[in-house]
Coordinates of C-alpha atoms and ligand atoms in Angstrom, one line a residue:
M1 CA -82.4 182.6 -209.4
R2 CA -85.4 180.9 -207.7
D3 CA -88.7 182.7 -208.0
T4 CA -89.7 182.8 -204.3
T5 CA -93.0 184.5 -205.0
C6 CA -94.5 181.2 -206.3
S7 CA -95.9 183.2 -209.2
G8 CA -94.5 181.0 -212.0
L9 CA -96.1 182.0 -215.3
H10 CA -97.8 185.4 -215.5
A11 CA -101.3 184.9 -216.8
T12 CA -100.5 187.5 -219.6
E13 CA -98.0 184.9 -220.9
V14 CA -100.8 182.4 -221.5
I15 CA -103.0 182.4 -224.6
I16 CA -105.7 179.8 -223.6
D17 CA -105.9 179.3 -219.9
L18 CA -107.3 175.9 -219.0
L19 CA -105.4 175.6 -215.7
T20 CA -108.7 175.5 -213.8
D21 CA -112.4 176.2 -214.0
S22 CA -112.3 177.5 -210.5
G23 CA -113.2 181.2 -210.1
T24 CA -112.2 181.8 -213.7
G25 CA -115.7 182.0 -215.3
A26 CA -117.4 185.1 -216.6
M27 CA -120.1 186.5 -214.3
S28 CA -123.4 187.5 -215.8
A29 CA -125.0 190.9 -215.9
E30 CA -127.4 189.7 -213.2
Q31 CA -124.5 188.7 -211.0
W32 CA -122.8 192.1 -211.5
A33 CA -126.1 193.8 -210.8
G34 CA -126.4 191.7 -207.6
M35 CA -123.0 192.9 -206.6
M36 CA -124.1 196.5 -206.9
R37 CA -126.8 195.7 -204.4
G38 CA -124.5 194.0 -201.9
D39 CA -125.2 194.8 -198.3
E40 CA -121.9 195.2 -196.4
S41 CA -123.3 195.2 -192.9
Y42 CA -120.9 193.3 -190.7
A43 CA -123.6 191.2 -189.1
G44 CA -126.9 189.9 -190.4
S45 CA -126.7 191.5 -193.9
R46 CA -129.5 191.3 -196.4
S47 CA -127.0 189.6 -198.8
F48 CA -126.3 186.8 -196.3
F49 CA -130.0 186.0 -196.0
R50 CA -130.4 186.0 -199.7
F51 CA -127.4 183.6 -200.0
E52 CA -128.7 181.4 -197.2
S53 CA -132.2 181.1 -198.6
V54 CA -130.8 180.0 -202.1
V55 CA -128.4 177.5 -200.5
K56 CA -131.2 176.1 -198.3
D57 CA -133.6 175.9 -201.2
I58 CA -131.2 173.8 -203.3
T59 CA -129.6 171.7 -200.6
G60 CA -132.3 171.4 -198.0
F61 CA -129.5 171.7 -195.3
D62 CA -130.5 173.7 -192.3
Q63 CA -127.2 175.3 -191.3
V64 CA -125.5 177.4 -193.9
I65 CA -122.0 178.7 -193.1
P66 CA -120.3 180.9 -195.8
T67 CA -116.5 180.5 -196.3
H68 CA -114.0 182.2 -198.6
Q69 CA -113.7 179.1 -200.7
G70 CA -114.1 175.3 -200.7
R71 CA -111.0 174.3 -198.8
A72 CA -111.9 176.6 -195.9
A73 CA -115.2 174.7 -195.6
E74 CA -113.2 171.4 -195.6
K75 CA -110.7 172.7 -193.1
I76 CA -113.4 173.8 -190.7
L77 CA -115.5 170.6 -191.1
F78 CA -112.5 168.3 -190.6
S79 CA -111.3 170.3 -187.6
V80 CA -114.7 169.7 -186.0
A81 CA -115.3 166.1 -187.0
V82 CA -112.1 164.3 -188.0
K83 CA -109.4 163.2 -185.6
D84 CA -106.1 161.4 -185.6
G85 CA -106.4 157.8 -186.8
D86 CA -109.8 158.3 -188.5
V87 CA -110.4 157.2 -192.1
V88 CA -112.5 159.2 -194.5
P89 CA -113.8 157.4 -197.5
N90 CA -114.6 159.3 -200.7
N91 CA -115.1 158.3 -204.3
T92 CA -111.9 160.3 -205.0
H93 CA -110.6 163.1 -202.7
F94 CA -109.7 166.3 -204.5
D95 CA -106.1 167.4 -203.6
T96 CA -107.1 170.0 -201.0
T97 CA -109.7 167.6 -199.5
R98 CA -107.1 164.8 -199.2
A99 CA -104.6 167.3 -197.7
N100 CA -107.1 168.6 -195.2
V101 CA -108.0 165.1 -194.1
E102 CA -104.3 164.1 -193.7
Y103 CA -103.6 167.4 -191.9
Q104 CA -105.9 166.1 -189.1
G105 CA -103.8 162.9 -188.9
A106 CA -106.5 160.8 -190.7
E107 CA -106.4 158.7 -193.8
A108 CA -108.2 159.8 -197.0
R109 CA -109.3 156.7 -198.8
D110 CA -110.4 156.7 -202.4
L111 CA -113.1 154.1 -203.2
V112 CA -114.2 154.9 -206.8
I113 CA -115.3 151.9 -208.8
A114 CA -112.5 150.1 -210.6
E115 CA -113.6 151.4 -214.0
G116 CA -113.2 154.9 -212.7
R117 CA -109.4 154.4 -212.7
D118 CA -109.3 153.1 -216.3
P119 CA -109.3 156.1 -218.7
S120 CA -110.5 154.1 -221.7
V121 CA -113.6 152.4 -220.2
I122 CA -116.8 154.1 -221.3
L123 CA -119.5 154.1 -218.7
P124 CA -122.2 156.7 -217.9
F125 CA -121.3 157.1 -214.2
K126 CA -117.6 156.5 -213.8
G127 CA -117.5 158.6 -210.6
N128 CA -119.6 156.1 -208.6
M129 CA -118.3 154.8 -205.3
D130 CA -117.7 151.1 -205.0
T131 CA -120.2 150.4 -202.2
E132 CA -118.7 146.9 -201.5
A133 CA -115.3 148.5 -200.9
L134 CA -117.1 151.1 -198.7
R135 CA -118.6 148.3 -196.6
A136 CA -115.3 146.4 -196.5
T137 CA -113.5 149.6 -195.3
I138 CA -116.1 150.2 -192.5
E139 CA -115.8 146.5 -191.4
E140 CA -112.0 146.8 -191.5
V141 CA -111.5 150.0 -189.5
G142 CA -114.8 150.1 -187.5
A143 CA -117.6 152.7 -187.8
D144 CA -116.3 154.6 -184.8
R145 CA -113.2 155.6 -186.7
I146 CA -115.1 156.8 -189.7
P147 CA -116.5 160.3 -189.0
M148 CA -118.2 160.7 -192.4
V149 CA -118.4 159.3 -195.9
M150 CA -117.9 161.7 -198.7
L151 CA -119.0 161.8 -202.3
T152 CA -117.4 164.2 -204.8
V153 CA -119.8 165.3 -207.5
T154 CA -118.6 165.3 -210.2
N155 CA -115.4 163.3 -209.4
N156 CA -112.8 165.9 -210.4
S157 CA -109.6 163.9 -209.8
G158 CA -111.1 160.9 -211.5
G159 CA -111.8 162.7 -214.8
G160 CA -114.8 164.9 -214.0
Q161 CA -117.0 161.9 -214.1
P162 CA -120.5 162.0 -212.6
V163 CA -122.1 159.9 -209.8
S164 CA -125.5 158.4 -210.5
M165 CA -128.5 158.9 -208.2
E166 CA -128.7 155.2 -207.8
N167 CA -125.1 155.2 -206.4
V168 CA -125.9 158.1 -204.1
R169 CA -128.9 156.0 -202.7
A170 CA -126.7 152.9 -202.4
V171 CA -124.0 154.8 -200.5
R172 CA -126.7 156.4 -198.3
A173 CA -128.0 152.9 -197.5
V174 CA -124.6 151.7 -196.4
C175 CA -124.2 154.9 -194.3
D176 CA -127.6 154.1 -192.7
E177 CA -126.5 150.6 -191.9
Y178 CA -123.6 151.9 -189.8
G179 CA -125.1 155.2 -188.7
L180 CA -122.6 157.3 -190.6
P181 CA -123.1 160.8 -192.0
L182 CA -122.8 161.4 -195.8
I183 CA -121.2 164.7 -196.9
F184 CA -121.1 165.9 -200.5
D185 CA -118.2 167.7 -201.9
A186 CA -120.6 169.6 -204.1
C187 CA -118.4 171.9 -206.2
R188 CA -119.9 170.7 -209.5
F189 CA -123.3 169.6 -208.3
A190 CA -125.2 171.2 -211.2
E191 CA -123.0 169.5 -213.9
N192 CA -123.6 166.2 -212.0
A193 CA -127.4 166.8 -212.1
W194 CA -127.3 167.4 -215.8
F195 CA -125.5 164.0 -216.4
V196 CA -128.2 162.4 -214.2
K197 CA -130.9 164.0 -216.4
I198 CA -129.4 162.9 -219.7
R199 CA -128.0 159.5 -218.7
E200 CA -130.1 158.0 -215.9
D201 CA -133.5 156.4 -216.4
G202 CA -136.3 158.2 -214.8
Y203 CA -134.7 161.6 -214.7
E204 CA -135.2 162.9 -218.2
D205 CA -138.3 164.9 -217.3
K206 CA -136.9 166.3 -214.0
T207 CA -135.3 169.7 -213.9
P208 CA -131.6 170.0 -212.8
K209 CA -132.8 171.7 -209.7
E210 CA -135.1 168.9 -208.8
I211 CA -132.3 166.4 -209.4
A212 CA -129.9 168.4 -207.2
Q213 CA -132.5 168.7 -204.5
E214 CA -133.1 164.9 -204.5
M215 CA -129.3 164.2 -204.4
F216 CA -128.8 166.5 -201.4
S217 CA -131.8 165.0 -199.7
Y218 CA -129.8 161.8 -199.2
G219 CA -126.9 163.7 -197.5
D220 CA -126.2 165.2 -194.1
G221 CA -124.2 168.1 -195.4
A222 CA -121.9 169.5 -198.1
T223 CA -118.7 171.4 -198.6
M224 CA -118.9 173.7 -201.6
S225 CA -116.5 175.8 -203.7
A226 CA -118.8 178.5 -205.2
K227 CA -115.9 179.2 -207.7
K228 CA -117.2 176.3 -209.7
D229 CA -120.9 175.7 -209.9
G230 CA -121.6 178.9 -207.9
L231 CA -120.4 180.8 -211.0
A232 CA -118.6 183.2 -208.8
N233 CA -114.9 184.3 -208.7
I234 CA -114.6 183.5 -205.0
G235 CA -116.6 181.9 -202.2
G236 CA -117.9 178.7 -200.8
F237 CA -119.9 177.3 -198.0
L238 CA -120.3 174.5 -195.5
A239 CA -123.9 173.3 -195.2
L240 CA -125.0 170.9 -192.4
N241 CA -128.0 169.4 -190.7
D242 CA -126.1 168.6 -187.5
T243 CA -126.5 171.6 -185.2
E244 CA -123.7 170.6 -182.9
W245 CA -121.2 170.3 -185.7
A246 CA -122.5 173.6 -187.0
L247 CA -122.1 175.3 -183.7
E248 CA -118.5 174.3 -183.4
A249 CA -117.9 175.1 -187.1
R250 CA -119.1 178.6 -186.6
N251 CA -116.8 179.1 -183.6
I252 CA -113.8 178.1 -185.8
L253 CA -115.2 180.2 -188.6
I254 CA -115.1 183.3 -186.4
L255 CA -111.5 182.5 -185.5
T256 CA -110.3 181.9 -189.1
E257 CA -112.7 183.4 -191.6
G258 CA -115.1 186.0 -190.1
F259 CA -118.5 186.5 -188.6
P260 CA -121.0 183.7 -189.4
T261 CA -123.0 185.9 -191.8
Y262 CA -120.1 186.7 -194.0
G263 CA -117.4 184.0 -193.5
G264 CA -114.5 185.7 -195.2
L265 CA -116.6 187.2 -198.1
A266 CA -117.9 190.6 -198.9
G267 CA -121.7 191.1 -199.0
Y268 CA -121.4 191.6 -202.8
D269 CA -119.7 188.1 -203.1
L270 CA -122.7 186.6 -201.3
E271 CA -125.0 188.2 -203.8
A272 CA -122.9 187.0 -206.8
I273 CA -123.0 183.4 -205.4
A274 CA -126.8 183.6 -204.7
V275 CA -127.5 184.6 -208.3
G276 CA -124.9 182.2 -209.7
L277 CA -126.4 179.2 -207.9
E278 CA -129.7 179.9 -209.6
E279 CA -128.2 180.5 -213.0
V280 CA -126.1 177.4 -213.0
L281 CA -129.2 175.2 -212.8
D282 CA -130.6 176.7 -216.1
E283 CA -131.1 173.9 -218.6
N284 CA -129.9 175.9 -221.6
Y285 CA -126.7 176.8 -219.8
L286 CA -126.0 173.2 -218.7
R287 CA -126.7 171.8 -222.1
Y288 CA -124.2 174.3 -223.6
R289 CA -121.7 173.7 -220.9
I290 CA -121.5 169.9 -221.1
R291 CA -121.7 169.9 -224.9
S292 CA -118.8 172.4 -225.2
T293 CA -116.5 170.2 -223.1
E294 CA -117.6 167.2 -225.1
Y295 CA -116.8 169.1 -228.3
L296 CA -113.1 169.5 -227.4
A297 CA -113.0 165.8 -226.3
D298 CA -114.6 164.7 -229.6
K299 CA -112.1 166.7 -231.6
V300 CA -108.9 165.5 -229.9
H301 CA -110.1 161.9 -229.4
G302 CA -111.2 161.8 -233.1
A303 CA -107.6 162.6 -234.0
G304 CA -106.4 159.7 -232.0
V305 CA -105.4 161.5 -228.8
P306 CA -105.9 159.2 -225.7
I307 CA -108.2 160.9 -223.2
V308 CA -110.4 159.9 -220.3
L309 CA -113.7 158.7 -221.8
P310 CA -116.4 159.8 -221.8
A311 CA -115.6 163.5 -221.6
G312 CA -115.9 165.0 -218.1
G313 CA -118.2 167.8 -217.2
H314 CA -115.8 170.6 -216.7
A315 CA -112.7 169.3 -218.4
V316 CA -111.0 167.1 -220.9
Y317 CA -108.4 164.9 -219.3
I318 CA -105.5 163.7 -221.6
D319 CA -104.2 160.3 -220.7
A320 CA -100.4 161.0 -220.6
A321 CA -99.6 157.5 -219.5
A322 CA -101.0 156.2 -222.8
M323 CA -99.5 159.0 -224.9
L324 CA -96.1 158.9 -223.4
P325 CA -95.4 155.2 -222.5
H326 CA -91.6 155.9 -222.7
I327 CA -91.7 158.3 -219.6
P328 CA -92.1 156.4 -216.3
P329 CA -94.5 157.8 -213.7
H330 CA -91.7 159.1 -211.4
E331 CA -90.4 161.2 -214.4
Y332 CA -93.9 162.8 -214.6
P333 CA -95.2 162.2 -218.1
A334 CA -98.3 164.4 -217.5
Q335 CA -96.1 167.3 -216.3
S336 CA -93.9 166.9 -219.4
L337 CA -97.1 167.0 -221.6
A338 CA -98.5 170.1 -219.8
I339 CA -95.2 171.9 -220.4
E340 CA -95.1 171.0 -224.0
L341 CA -98.7 172.2 -224.6
Y342 CA -97.7 175.6 -223.2
R343 CA -94.5 175.8 -225.2
T344 CA -96.2 174.9 -228.4
G345 CA -99.3 177.0 -228.3
G346 CA -99.5 178.9 -225.0
V347 CA -102.1 176.5 -223.7
R348 CA -102.0 176.1 -219.9
G349 CA -103.4 172.9 -218.4
V350 CA -102.5 171.1 -215.2
E351 CA -100.9 167.8 -214.3
I352 CA -103.2 165.4 -212.3
G353 CA -100.8 162.5 -211.8
T354 CA -97.8 161.6 -209.8
V355 CA -96.7 165.2 -209.1
M356 CA -100.1 165.9 -207.6
F357 CA -101.0 162.5 -206.1
G358 CA -97.9 160.4 -206.0
T359 CA -96.3 159.7 -202.7
R360 CA -92.7 160.3 -201.9
D361 CA -90.4 157.4 -201.1
P362 CA -89.1 158.0 -197.5
D363 CA -85.7 156.6 -198.6
G364 CA -85.3 159.0 -201.5
G365 CA -86.2 156.4 -204.2
P366 CA -88.6 157.0 -207.0
D367 CA -92.1 158.3 -206.1
N368 CA -95.0 155.8 -205.8
P369 CA -97.1 156.5 -208.8
A370 CA -100.6 158.0 -208.8
A371 CA -103.5 155.9 -210.2
M372 CA -103.5 157.8 -213.5
E373 CA -101.2 160.3 -215.3
L374 CA -103.5 163.0 -216.7
V375 CA -103.3 166.5 -218.0
R376 CA -106.5 168.3 -217.3
L377 CA -107.7 171.0 -219.7
A378 CA -110.4 172.6 -217.6
I379 CA -112.9 174.9 -219.4
P380 CA -113.7 178.1 -217.5
R381 CA -117.5 178.8 -217.5
R382 CA -119.0 181.2 -220.1
M383 CA -115.5 182.3 -221.2
Y384 CA -114.1 180.8 -224.4
T385 CA -115.6 180.6 -227.9
Q386 CA -115.6 177.7 -230.3
S387 CA -112.6 179.1 -232.2
H388 CA -110.5 179.2 -229.0
I389 CA -111.4 175.6 -228.4
D390 CA -110.6 174.7 -232.1
Y391 CA -107.2 176.3 -231.6
T392 CA -106.6 174.3 -228.4
A393 CA -107.5 171.1 -230.2
E394 CA -104.9 171.9 -232.9
V395 CA -102.2 172.4 -230.3
V396 CA -103.0 169.1 -228.5
I397 CA -103.1 167.2 -231.8
D398 CA -99.8 168.8 -232.9
V399 CA -98.0 167.8 -229.6
A400 CA -99.6 164.3 -229.7
G401 CA -98.1 163.8 -233.2
R402 CA -94.6 164.2 -231.9
S403 CA -95.0 162.7 -228.4
D404 CA -92.0 160.5 -228.8
E405 CA -89.8 163.6 -228.6
L406 CA -91.0 164.5 -225.1
A407 CA -88.7 163.6 -222.2
G408 CA -89.3 163.3 -218.4
Y409 CA -88.6 165.8 -215.6
R410 CA -87.2 165.7 -212.1
I411 CA -88.3 167.7 -209.2
T412 CA -85.7 170.1 -207.9
E413 CA -87.7 171.6 -204.9
Q414 CA -90.9 170.5 -203.2
A415 CA -93.1 171.4 -200.2
P416 CA -94.1 168.7 -197.7
W417 CA -97.8 168.8 -198.8
L418 CA -99.7 170.0 -201.9
R419 CA -96.3 170.1 -203.5
H420 CA -97.7 170.5 -207.0
F421 CA -98.7 174.1 -206.3
T422 CA -95.1 175.3 -205.9
C423 CA -92.5 172.6 -206.8
T424 CA -89.9 173.3 -209.4
F425 CA -88.6 171.0 -212.2
E426 CA -85.7 170.4 -214.5
P427 CA -85.8 168.3 -217.7
M428 CA -84.1 164.9 -217.7
A429 CA -82.8 165.4 -221.2
Ligands
F0G1 N1 -113.3 169.9 -204.0 C1 -113.1 169.8 -205.4 C2 -113.8 168.6 -206.0 C3 -112.4 170.7 -206.1 O1 -112.3 170.6 -207.4 C4 -111.9 171.8 -205.4 C5 -111.1 172.8 -206.2 C6 -112.0 171.9 -204.1 C7 -112.7 171.0 -203.4 C8 -111.5 173.1 -203.3 O2 -112.2 174.3 -203.6 O3 -110.4 175.8 -204.6 O4 -112.5 176.7 -203.7 O5 -110.8 175.8 -202.2 N2 -110.7 172.7 -207.3 C9 -110.0 173.6 -208.2 C10 -109.6 172.9 -209.4 C11 -108.8 174.3 -207.5 O6 -108.8 173.4 -210.2 O7 -110.1 171.8 -209.7 P1 -111.4 175.7 -203.5

């Protein structure tokens, strides 16, 4: 019988859970201590002002609006600023961002550089936006139909790849030419700052915080999921300079999330995020974080497993199209691989391919494929040890060694949007 609770696997049935790095990290003693000090006043709590001052310090944005997570910030921003027929350019929209843009009747257009769609090309900043494509898009649709330009740092759907400061400045320059606001999807801003520090000339002596501050200084606002680089289990925010957008956003916030000084969160959550945003910029933490993801990438790639190169910040992305050339995109090779990783070793990853980003054929034919067929193994922050990662690598290498045995899947039920969260499958063979 169909499981109508959408629960799928129970987490207790998973050995190594790499489904997401979102809200799954371990909180520090300081964060827990902050939670004990949480002020639960309905309005104007001490915890809100602490949270607000940390967000302002890092981003420089004047208006800070807490939300229960990232997609709530997206939903509110787009309800205020995006209308039917608009086009929102981004390097690559994450799935909830794309869905929230489309929900307003607008088009979400991905303009990552061409190399960002090729898993095997090694470049330091594969998350960069193609600024010529941005200019061409603005010329094509007209600036009045573009409410904002977005940059996702790091570029999650494109392999967790960073965006360089040079590219941020170049995107800003195009925005200035046409009078457009630039909004960051800042979920992994600290990991992006670390990549800038170690890969971009002129930043080696800057702190991650200085780099983040510089990046935000080129923008007009940000949506943020504090479940990633906020090091918290829940939370997010919308930060803006435009006071009119902020006024409208707060009115919607009251309707859907809560009063503007808590926005769907408990006072203790605001404390946890305030501490997390400071801890995430610690150099020792970031060095360990980026290196441990790279460690898994090195191990599996060294054994011949095709992955997105170089390693992303928060995740290793296996290139299922290269590993399973016998399974066409509309039979979901990355889903097949994700299932086999679980069956073999209890490792749970997630498909980022045609299930997530393919489009349905209106006449019932095969889906139009996504740009890439990836399985993402996202590493929760401060959670797993080297031996967990060694075990994961063994499972991946074992499955890769018998990849010709894997078969495709067909979808048996699907929702009209964000289908990958709830759809059901059956094997083709
Ligand atoms: N933007 C990006 C780049 C994200 O990765 C996510 C979430 C969101 C926005 C939405 O934030 O979940 O707090 O509502 N990504 C998670 C993931 C779910 O697994 O990558 P949210």
